[in-house]
Amino acid sequence: LPHHDRWREFLANLKYVVIDELHTYRGVFGSHVANVLRRLWRACAHHGARPVVVACSATIANPGALATALCGGREFVQIDRDASPAGPRTFIVLNPPVVDRITGVRRDYLKVTRAVANVLRTAGVTTLAFCRTRKAVELLTRYLREDEAGVDDRGTPVDGAALSRAEKAIRGYRGGYLPGLRREVEGALQSGEARMVAATNALELGVDIGGLDAVVLAGYPGTRAATWQRSGRAGRRQDASLTVMVLSSSPLDQFVANGPGFLFDQPPEHARIDPDNPEILVPHLRCAAYELPIAEGEALAGVAPDELAPALEYLAEAGALHREPCDDGARYFAIGVDFPADRVELRGSLEENFSVLEDAGGRGNDGKVLAEVDFEDAPLYLHPGAIYPLEGRTYEVVRLDWDARKAFVRAVRATYYTEAVTQKKVRIVEPIAGDPKSAGVGHAHVVRAVPGFKKLRFRTHENIGFGPINLPDLELHTVAAYWSVPASMLEGKTGLADPGLRASVAIAAAHAIHHCAAMVLMCDARDLGRAVAACPIPGGWAPVLGSGGRVSAEARLAAGAVPCIYLHDTAPGGIGLATQAYALGPALFEHVLRVVDGCACVRGCPTCIGPSALEPAELPGAPKLTGSLRHHVIELLHALRERAVA
């Protein structure tokens, strides 16, 4: 687009624009793509063209509405007759057994996924195992290869030939792999050399991998749309297929287990975008002005001139645009010689990825590039001393050049993997709505630090060591909803007179609110973050409890005095999720109450109130709970609902 003049003949004669996999353009990514298309329509109009848009979609409830939103208000004719061939399909929902009746803990879902995959592997069934995280992909790939090669639970080595054969038959596939490695894995699946692949959603769509017999889902993917998309990878054409979904203890997974009609009887979710979000729109306006000066009073594919004016003035005042008066108003020109588009990351982060390179051993040149890691994940996976897994192999990070965005690694035979410990703090910079002290929504500042890491043994996950990390903190400016514990809960008669107990109850309630909000808003739980800290103080920081790191006793007491639950967008600037959650009012807490109160556990379990159900009270020496933790969480949710009604 910055060079559209060089493409004037092409753009002037452009008749059709085809958008495949329309349903993938949702959330932050879809909002960015909508603005890229706005700039494309503007360039086409400049060269005298108005192309017809043809879009192909699957597994969403609103393909026509999404296409209209994505393409700047254009109207579409929807054709929804399905004539594609399909064979018989078997779908099994497998809920791991409860291993502790008192706590409600279920068998680890990844171990059950491994067992299911091994049954299919030994039966010669070509299988794709979808995992929710990159770490899970690497662990599952390693374990399945060891099972194929005959390595026992003690890690007894086998002959190299068996392990080499296993490495060819069982592959991993995830974001961060270089294109060459991805193509290699895809080719191995197509040729039949690879019989099983553990993958993230990177293999969910858009890649031709030939015919598969079965799909295993390690956990509910988060939406019905993603579930059916991944399941559809097996049994292409008219062949029979099998899908096995192994559920975790998360509230959403157990919601599916307790009410499978949620998955099988309801349509796929609506896909939503917010291209007018200022954090997304403003950078694209600068790009548009670079491509063609923006005239005062000009509309931009669905954005009215009066809505554009404040953003253009903001960019002019910031020195990013130059406002030049003319006879018919004014025009805005981009300032500078760089391409503004280079500073727009369509998937949400403006920071560069980190490259993972083989350590050259002081020879002066960088070694071979092995992989890439997102900026936000670098402190977690690329700190010095980290074990970086790559398709079943292990590398140790020997040094990290933060400024150059490079991590140098060496191959090792590690018997453990590493897990970073995080600490967070939060503050409300400026309230937007509600009561600044009790409940509301506001602009928030969240800081994440990574002070150290644990060493965990493969298979047993035993903690065998700890190491320090000294890296810059990561900062997020976003929007957060917040709810403080009502005053009625602070009285002794509730049994929560102790600050530590109040904090524990708030952490458990925050877990339930987070997952239920994602359910109601039909978004991925990772699009939202949660925190429990002290109530908002104008401009004041509050350390977050339960964030995986150590928090001082003073900070715990401060948070426990009047705990506050924060729910924030994980996208910079926010994309409206926390605002929508707050706007739900009592309806949100009613939904959470149905989930928590309807759980079959006795005193609270990982399903309804999260890991805090298994953890001791936040403060040493705190008195025991008078009643189950779940009982107190239900009391708190009722109090929050009643305050929201009032």
XYZ file of C-alpha atoms in Angstrom:
646
model
C 0.000 0.000 0.000
C 2.790 2.566 0.627
C 3.845 1.922 -3.005
C 0.372 1.900 -4.564
C 1.514 4.252 -7.345
C 3.758 1.481 -8.664
C 0.685 -0.760 -8.783
C -1.648 1.784 -10.381
C -2.418 -0.366 -13.430
C -3.102 -3.418 -11.269
C -5.289 -1.512 -8.802
C -7.157 0.347 -11.544
C -8.171 -2.994 -13.087
C -8.749 -4.899 -9.863
C -12.112 -6.689 -10.171
C -12.181 -9.124 -7.250
C -10.733 -9.398 -3.765
C -11.054 -12.885 -2.265
C -10.868 -13.293 1.521
C -10.419 -16.929 2.515
C -10.931 -18.242 6.059
C -12.978 -15.145 6.936
C -13.707 -16.471 10.432
C -10.044 -16.114 11.438
C -10.228 -12.315 11.165
C -11.627 -11.633 14.610
C -10.566 -9.798 17.739
C -7.420 -7.680 17.621
C -6.091 -9.307 14.456
C -9.378 -8.890 12.583
C -9.654 -5.260 13.706
C -6.226 -4.527 12.256
C -7.055 -6.332 9.003
C -10.273 -4.284 8.684
C -8.162 -1.120 8.778
C -5.730 -2.515 6.217
C -8.729 -3.166 3.957
C -9.973 0.391 4.562
C -6.634 1.604 3.238
C -6.882 -0.792 0.284
C -10.386 0.446 -0.666
C -9.068 4.027 -0.456
C -6.143 3.243 -2.764
C -8.459 1.417 -5.193
C -10.859 4.383 -5.270
C -7.932 6.718 -5.949
C -7.111 4.653 -9.045
C -10.756 4.381 -10.137
C -11.645 0.857 -9.025
C -14.247 -0.656 -6.695
C -13.571 -4.398 -6.595
C -16.146 -7.025 -5.691
C -15.334 -8.924 -2.493
C -15.801 -12.688 -2.276
C -15.323 -14.155 1.204
C -15.275 -17.763 2.361
C -16.064 -18.663 5.944
C -16.826 -21.603 8.163
C -17.908 -22.314 11.726
C -19.141 -18.901 12.873
C -22.682 -17.665 13.476
C -22.399 -14.328 11.672
C -20.307 -14.625 8.492
C -22.313 -11.942 6.672
C -22.103 -9.427 9.514
C -18.389 -10.102 9.983
C -17.740 -9.597 6.266
C -19.633 -6.290 6.378
C -17.683 -5.094 9.422
C -14.385 -6.240 7.946
C -14.991 -4.544 4.613
C -16.110 -1.116 5.784
C -19.885 -1.543 5.662
C -20.206 -3.246 2.274
C -23.306 -5.395 1.861
C -22.890 -9.108 1.119
C -25.122 -11.840 -0.256
C -24.738 -14.896 1.983
C -24.684 -18.378 0.439
C -24.829 -21.030 3.155
C -25.728 -24.289 1.405
C -23.141 -26.955 2.317
C -22.425 -29.339 -0.556
C -19.017 -30.538 0.653
C -18.564 -34.326 1.001
C -18.460 -35.666 4.551
C -18.084 -39.176 5.944
C -19.308 -40.555 9.273
C -17.838 -38.693 12.234
C -17.464 -39.911 15.817
C -16.894 -37.340 18.561
C -15.913 -38.483 22.072
C -15.862 -36.105 25.050
C -13.515 -37.624 27.630
C -13.543 -36.193 31.147
C -10.549 -37.489 33.172
C -11.502 -39.288 36.372
C -11.453 -37.571 39.747
C -8.398 -38.783 41.681
C -9.214 -36.990 44.951
C -12.878 -36.889 45.949
C -12.286 -34.315 48.680
C -10.467 -31.722 46.589
C -12.152 -32.612 43.290
C -8.788 -32.898 41.511
C -8.950 -34.807 38.242
C -6.196 -36.724 36.516
C -3.942 -34.397 34.532
C -5.560 -33.891 31.132
C -2.222 -33.875 29.275
C -1.384 -37.316 30.693
C -4.778 -38.576 29.531
C -4.182 -36.990 26.113
C -0.892 -38.864 25.942
C -2.632 -42.144 26.777
C -5.309 -41.593 24.110
C -2.692 -40.644 21.520
C -0.712 -43.793 22.320
C -3.768 -45.991 21.744
C -4.231 -44.405 18.314
C -0.488 -44.571 17.602
C -0.221 -48.291 18.310
C -3.323 -48.890 16.157
C -1.650 -47.146 13.218
C -4.165 -44.291 13.105
C -2.796 -41.080 11.580
C -3.526 -38.483 14.249
C -3.265 -34.760 14.872
C -3.174 -33.787 18.580
C -4.115 -30.155 19.222
C -2.684 -28.540 22.362
C -3.628 -25.174 23.828
C -0.062 -24.009 24.524
C 3.332 -24.258 22.893
C 4.758 -25.773 26.062
C 2.159 -28.559 25.935
C 3.100 -29.274 22.299
C 6.750 -29.724 23.236
C 6.016 -31.919 26.258
C 3.566 -34.118 24.348
C 5.950 -34.473 21.394
C 8.778 -35.533 23.723
C 6.659 -38.027 25.674
C 5.100 -39.625 22.580
C 8.515 -40.066 20.975
C 9.831 -41.715 24.124
C 6.783 -43.990 24.197
C 7.314 -44.902 20.540
C 10.994 -45.655 21.164
C 10.351 -47.646 24.340
C 11.790 -45.254 26.921
C 10.356 -46.142 30.331
C 9.126 -43.760 33.025
C 12.601 -43.631 34.554
C 14.024 -42.300 31.290
C 16.080 -45.419 30.574
C 17.815 -44.780 27.226
C 17.163 -46.933 24.171
C 19.193 -47.480 21.059
C 19.625 -44.406 18.892
C 17.967 -46.030 15.882
C 14.644 -46.435 17.694
C 14.664 -42.833 18.852
C 15.607 -41.650 15.366
C 12.645 -43.533 13.883
C 10.373 -42.038 16.523
C 11.564 -38.521 15.680
C 10.452 -39.056 12.077
C 7.118 -40.656 12.946
C 6.081 -38.144 15.624
C 6.477 -34.428 14.998
C 5.665 -31.118 16.641
C 4.185 -28.019 14.992
C 3.651 -24.625 16.622
C 4.160 -20.912 16.295
C 7.820 -19.977 16.557
C 9.007 -22.737 14.234
C 10.789 -21.379 11.176
C 8.979 -21.683 7.816
C 11.388 -24.370 6.606
C 10.655 -26.618 9.577
C 6.919 -26.063 9.217
C 7.000 -27.066 5.547
C 9.041 -30.138 6.480
C 6.426 -31.276 9.000
C 3.574 -30.577 6.571
C 5.368 -32.630 3.906
C 5.927 -35.489 6.342
C 2.193 -35.589 7.093
C 1.243 -35.511 3.419
C 3.687 -38.295 2.530
C 2.713 -40.483 5.477
C 6.180 -40.421 7.043
C 4.741 -38.670 10.115
C 1.906 -40.640 11.715
C 1.268 -38.268 14.593
C 1.726 -34.510 15.043
C 1.258 -32.482 18.223
C 0.302 -28.933 17.248
C -1.138 -25.639 18.396
C -3.827 -23.820 16.427
C -1.094 -23.038 13.873
C -2.344 -26.190 12.081
C -6.016 -25.399 12.620
C -6.592 -24.069 9.128
C -5.065 -22.803 5.925
C -2.498 -25.616 5.556
C -2.917 -28.623 3.248
C -1.809 -31.673 5.228
C -3.726 -34.378 3.392
C -6.034 -36.927 4.960
C -6.089 -37.690 8.673
C -7.959 -40.407 10.530
C -8.274 -38.826 13.966
C -7.945 -35.616 15.943
C -7.250 -35.425 19.673
C -8.029 -32.158 21.456
C -6.031 -31.576 24.645
C -8.628 -29.420 26.362
C -11.629 -27.522 25.019
C -10.238 -25.038 22.456
C -12.229 -22.167 23.953
C -14.952 -21.765 21.334
C -17.319 -24.052 19.466
C -16.009 -22.595 16.216
C -12.420 -23.620 16.960
C -13.581 -27.044 18.164
C -15.346 -27.865 14.903
C -12.577 -26.328 12.824
C -9.972 -28.579 14.457
C -12.226 -31.613 14.424
C -12.768 -31.055 10.709
C -9.082 -31.693 10.077
C -9.841 -35.421 10.250
C -11.885 -37.389 7.741
C -11.635 -35.010 4.832
C -13.726 -35.964 1.831
C -15.927 -39.018 2.596
C -13.711 -40.966 4.993
C -14.798 -41.842 8.514
C -13.118 -39.869 11.278
C -12.696 -39.761 15.038
C -12.330 -36.787 17.393
C -11.479 -37.258 21.068
C -11.631 -34.160 23.267
C -9.891 -34.618 26.627
C -11.163 -32.041 29.108
C -9.141 -30.244 31.758
C -10.310 -29.048 35.188
C -10.900 -25.487 33.975
C -14.417 -24.101 34.524
C -15.129 -23.861 30.809
C -14.003 -27.444 30.149
C -16.140 -28.767 32.995
C -19.068 -26.657 31.809
C -18.844 -28.572 28.517
C -18.602 -31.872 30.405
C -21.693 -31.148 32.504
C -23.737 -29.787 29.604
C -22.558 -31.206 26.265
C -25.507 -29.526 24.571
C -23.473 -26.327 24.863
C -21.133 -27.835 22.267
C -23.392 -30.050 20.174
C -26.734 -28.220 20.148
C -25.740 -24.558 19.911
C -24.430 -22.757 16.817
C -20.851 -21.488 16.578
C -20.079 -18.171 18.225
C -20.308 -14.729 16.671
C -16.986 -13.318 15.547
C -16.469 -9.725 16.683
C -14.083 -6.971 15.674
C -13.640 -3.365 16.770
C -11.744 -1.570 13.979
C -12.661 1.844 15.432
C -10.757 1.155 18.656
C -8.427 4.197 18.925
C -5.399 2.050 19.775
C -5.914 0.208 16.482
C -7.362 2.942 14.248
C -4.882 5.756 14.967
C -1.727 3.964 13.698
C -3.567 3.052 10.488
C -4.597 6.696 9.983
C -0.938 7.635 9.922
C -0.368 4.878 7.346
C -3.303 6.146 5.270
C -1.943 9.707 5.345
C 1.433 8.425 4.142
C -0.244 6.618 1.241
C -2.526 9.545 0.300
C -3.054 12.864 2.139
C -6.283 12.804 4.160
C -8.643 15.655 3.366
C -10.564 17.338 6.150
C -14.136 16.025 5.964
C -13.078 12.789 4.273
C -14.719 9.543 5.433
C -12.758 6.330 5.762
C -14.786 3.215 4.885
C -17.280 3.291 7.709
C -15.698 6.020 9.844
C -17.550 9.340 9.556
C -15.560 12.586 9.156
C -16.608 13.904 12.575
C -15.313 10.682 14.149
C -12.004 10.936 12.283
C -11.378 14.582 13.148
C -10.260 14.104 16.801
C -7.830 11.347 15.814
C -6.328 13.445 13.022
C -5.936 16.412 15.385
C -4.263 14.136 17.926
C -1.744 12.907 15.343
C -1.082 16.468 14.181
C -0.474 17.681 17.737
C 1.833 14.705 18.347
C 3.925 15.634 15.312
C 3.010 12.512 13.327
C 0.938 14.428 10.744
C 1.188 17.905 9.242
C -2.051 19.859 8.818
C -1.907 22.073 5.722
C -4.767 24.586 5.254
C -6.176 24.877 1.735
C -9.142 26.499 -0.013
C -11.550 23.640 0.674
C -10.513 23.012 4.287
C -7.269 21.284 5.133
C -5.253 18.197 4.310
C -3.174 15.994 6.599
C 0.235 14.764 5.418
C 2.488 12.166 7.029
C 5.746 13.484 8.476
C 9.031 11.599 8.184
C 10.719 9.338 5.684
C 10.037 5.989 7.358
C 7.115 3.723 6.464
C 4.484 4.036 9.232
C 3.259 0.561 8.279
C 6.517 -0.873 9.610
C 5.377 0.135 13.109
C 1.970 -1.561 12.901
C 1.878 -5.166 14.066
C -1.334 -6.779 12.862
C -1.394 -9.344 15.648
C -1.205 -6.793 18.432
C 2.397 -6.240 19.532
C 4.563 -3.423 18.228
C 7.734 -5.055 19.516
C 10.039 -7.256 17.463
C 10.184 -11.010 17.934
C 13.279 -12.568 19.447
C 15.427 -14.853 17.303
C 16.723 -18.088 18.821
C 20.205 -18.856 17.478
C 22.784 -21.574 18.009
C 25.636 -20.243 20.109
C 28.701 -19.782 17.898
C 31.044 -20.365 20.825
C 32.858 -17.044 20.559
C 33.689 -17.431 16.871
C 32.422 -13.926 16.157
C 29.415 -14.778 13.982
C 25.875 -15.619 14.969
C 24.979 -19.270 14.633
C 22.074 -20.829 12.773
C 18.613 -19.375 13.465
C 16.462 -22.077 15.060
C 13.184 -20.376 15.968
C 11.396 -17.158 16.906
C 9.685 -16.154 20.158
C 7.117 -13.386 20.693
C 8.348 -10.324 22.570
C 5.919 -10.889 25.458
C 7.074 -14.495 25.888
C 10.815 -13.832 25.724
C 11.305 -13.227 29.486
C 9.441 -16.476 30.187
C 11.269 -18.764 27.763
C 14.566 -17.126 26.757
C 16.115 -15.966 30.019
C 19.685 -17.204 30.686
C 19.478 -20.716 32.094
C 16.132 -21.487 30.461
C 15.613 -24.834 28.766
C 14.118 -24.061 25.363
C 12.331 -27.069 23.801
C 12.174 -27.340 20.024
C 10.271 -30.250 18.491
C 11.258 -32.653 21.236
C 14.871 -31.524 21.505
C 16.189 -29.366 24.339
C 18.474 -26.337 24.248
C 19.873 -24.261 27.091
C 19.880 -20.467 26.774
C 23.469 -19.389 27.431
C 22.971 -15.663 26.873
C 20.275 -13.177 25.886
C 20.932 -9.943 23.994
C 17.805 -7.988 24.913
C 18.512 -4.943 22.743
C 19.355 -7.000 19.650
C 16.386 -9.330 20.309
C 18.586 -12.441 20.127
C 18.882 -15.495 22.372
C 21.852 -17.837 22.006
C 21.358 -21.497 22.860
C 23.303 -24.766 22.889
C 21.932 -28.282 22.517
C 21.787 -30.227 25.797
C 20.315 -33.507 27.049
C 18.210 -31.937 29.765
C 16.341 -34.028 32.305
C 14.226 -31.054 33.335
C 12.356 -28.108 31.871
C 12.096 -24.574 33.231
C 9.119 -22.483 34.251
C 9.380 -18.746 34.895
C 7.931 -17.183 38.050
C 6.020 -13.949 37.453
C 4.984 -11.038 39.628
C 2.445 -8.378 38.678
C 1.277 -5.034 39.924
C -1.656 -2.939 38.760
C -3.044 0.559 39.072
C -6.061 2.423 37.729
C -4.657 5.485 35.984
C -7.976 7.145 35.187
C -11.537 5.999 36.000
C -13.968 5.836 33.067
C -17.226 4.847 34.754
C -18.554 3.675 38.091
C -17.349 4.341 41.630
C -13.547 4.774 41.817
C -13.445 2.940 45.155
C -15.988 0.126 44.896
C -16.712 -0.937 41.312
C -16.062 0.561 37.924
C -13.988 0.523 34.777
C -10.942 2.607 33.973
C -7.678 2.981 32.116
C -5.207 0.611 33.759
C -1.460 0.114 33.895
C -0.280 -3.472 34.447
C 3.393 -4.346 34.972
C 4.748 -7.894 34.843
C 8.138 -8.799 36.307
C 9.916 -12.158 36.011
C 12.244 -12.448 39.029
C 13.196 -16.117 38.727
C 12.530 -19.594 37.347
C 11.943 -23.131 38.569
C 13.536 -26.330 37.267
C 10.975 -29.127 36.933
C 11.878 -32.730 36.162
C 10.312 -34.236 33.052
C 7.474 -36.713 33.670
C 7.273 -36.230 37.465
C 7.262 -32.377 37.369
C 9.295 -32.441 40.599
C 10.833 -29.066 41.525
C 14.605 -29.632 41.583
C 15.981 -26.090 41.622
C 15.530 -22.351 41.240
C 17.420 -19.575 39.449
C 17.228 -15.763 39.300
C 16.205 -13.689 36.261
C 17.249 -10.086 35.717
C 15.326 -8.704 32.738
C 13.259 -5.548 32.059
C 9.650 -5.496 33.232
C 6.902 -5.635 30.613
C 4.238 -2.924 30.782
C 0.678 -3.005 29.482
C -1.590 0.037 29.191
C -5.123 -1.250 28.852
C -8.663 -1.031 30.269
C -9.797 -2.861 33.396
C -13.043 -3.490 35.247
C -12.768 -3.783 39.010
C -14.942 -4.847 41.924
C -13.901 -4.429 45.559
C -15.169 -6.766 48.264
C -18.366 -5.135 49.657
C -18.268 -3.740 53.176
C -20.793 -6.361 54.305
C -18.159 -9.047 53.713
C -15.640 -7.366 56.002
C -17.673 -7.918 59.155
C -16.813 -10.690 61.565
C -20.153 -12.482 61.217
C -19.279 -13.604 57.682
C -16.296 -15.602 58.917
C -13.950 -13.479 56.790
C -12.657 -11.102 59.434
C -9.073 -12.118 58.638
C -7.411 -10.241 55.723
C -5.625 -13.363 54.498
C -8.829 -15.324 54.226
C -10.548 -12.478 52.398
C -7.678 -12.416 49.912
C -7.965 -16.186 49.339
C -11.702 -15.902 48.711
C -11.162 -12.968 46.329
C -8.540 -14.937 44.364
C -10.946 -17.860 44.019
C -13.800 -15.563 42.964
C -11.555 -13.809 40.432
C -10.770 -17.157 38.807
C -14.469 -17.932 38.415
C -15.338 -14.415 37.186
C -12.508 -14.487 34.626
C -13.533 -17.777 33.015
C -17.252 -17.064 33.148
C -16.760 -13.619 31.599
C -14.914 -15.262 28.708
C -17.824 -17.687 28.376
C -20.449 -14.929 28.317
C -18.473 -12.630 26.002
C -17.589 -15.578 23.754
C -13.911 -14.696 23.708
C -10.773 -16.648 24.480
C -9.956 -16.615 28.200
C -6.465 -15.411 27.204
C -7.991 -12.195 25.838
C -8.662 -11.269 29.461
C -6.352 -11.051 32.451
C -7.284 -11.077 36.122
C -5.715 -9.794 39.306
C -6.495 -9.456 42.996
C -4.891 -6.499 44.735
C -5.717 -3.588 46.999
C -8.531 -1.219 46.026
C -7.673 1.465 43.454
C -5.874 4.504 44.831
C -5.530 7.344 42.302
C -2.184 6.674 40.625
C -1.155 4.135 43.297
C 0.345 0.722 42.579
C -1.015 -2.489 44.113
C 0.978 -5.764 44.045
C -1.074 -8.615 42.627
C -1.704 -11.695 44.769
C -1.681 -15.194 43.352
C 0.424 -14.198 40.318
C 2.976 -16.937 40.851
C 5.630 -14.883 42.626
C 6.458 -13.890 46.168
C 4.553 -10.942 47.629
C 5.519 -9.277 50.879
C 3.376 -9.806 53.978
C 2.694 -6.065 54.034
C 1.358 -6.176 50.476
C -0.804 -9.182 51.312
C -2.255 -7.439 54.324
C -2.971 -4.305 52.278
C -4.734 -6.345 49.601
C -6.546 -8.440 52.174
C -7.883 -5.408 54.050
C -10.313 -4.633 51.213
C -9.470 -6.969 48.297
C -10.317 -5.815 44.796
C -10.832 -8.043 41.756
C -9.500 -6.643 38.469
C -10.451 -7.979 35.030
C -8.484 -6.396 32.186
C -8.067 -6.708 28.434
C -4.739 -8.272 27.512
C -4.575 -6.270 24.273
C -2.777 -2.906 24.497
C -5.341 -0.134 24.781
C -8.106 -2.657 25.368
C -10.622 -3.963 22.846
C -13.762 -3.476 24.912
C -13.994 -6.838 26.701
C -13.502 -5.553 30.257
C -15.901 -2.697 29.519
C -18.529 -5.184 28.284
C -18.011 -7.378 31.348
C -18.607 -4.425 33.667
C -21.666 -3.353 31.643
C -23.242 -6.793 32.196
C -23.822 -5.753 35.804
C -25.654 -8.357 37.904
C -26.048 -10.701 34.909
C -22.329 -11.489 35.027
C -22.428 -12.510 38.686
C -25.618 -14.514 38.158
C -23.812 -16.555 35.506
C -20.791 -17.069 37.776
C -23.097 -18.158 40.604
C -24.712 -20.778 38.366
C -21.291 -22.261 37.607
C -19.893 -22.179 41.154
C -23.109 -23.113 42.956
C -23.824 -25.857 40.442
C -20.458 -27.583 40.871
C -20.660 -31.085 42.353
C -17.665 -30.588 44.663
C -17.980 -30.270 48.446
C -15.798 -27.329 49.427
C -14.438 -25.927 46.187
C -12.280 -27.463 43.467
C -10.065 -26.416 40.515
C -13.122 -26.549 38.277
C -15.248 -23.917 40.019
C -12.805 -21.702 41.916
C -9.419 -22.610 40.472
C -6.096 -23.707 41.985
C -6.689 -21.596 45.112
C -9.060 -24.363 46.218
C -5.950 -26.446 46.918
C -3.726 -23.704 48.337
C -3.288 -22.650 51.980
C -4.455 -19.248 53.186
C -2.469 -16.303 51.882
C -1.059 -15.284 55.269
C 0.924 -17.508 57.650
C -0.955 -18.117 60.867
C -4.336 -17.150 59.434
C -7.333 -18.780 61.133
C -9.125 -21.597 59.366
C -12.115 -20.933 57.156
C -15.491 -21.160 58.875
C -17.091 -23.252 56.172
C -15.846 -24.272 52.728
C -13.950 -21.887 50.495
C -16.646 -22.349 47.861
C -19.305 -21.306 50.392
C -17.506 -18.020 51.031
C -16.989 -17.441 47.297
C -20.738 -17.863 46.770
C -21.391 -15.356 49.563
C -19.041 -12.870 47.904
C -20.648 -13.348 44.478
C -24.108 -12.753 45.964
C -22.827 -9.553 47.600
C -21.306 -8.350 44.320
C -24.546 -9.104 42.464
C -26.659 -7.250 45.019
C -24.400 -4.204 44.841
C -24.559 -4.275 41.028
C -28.376 -4.330 41.195
C -28.402 -1.368 43.567
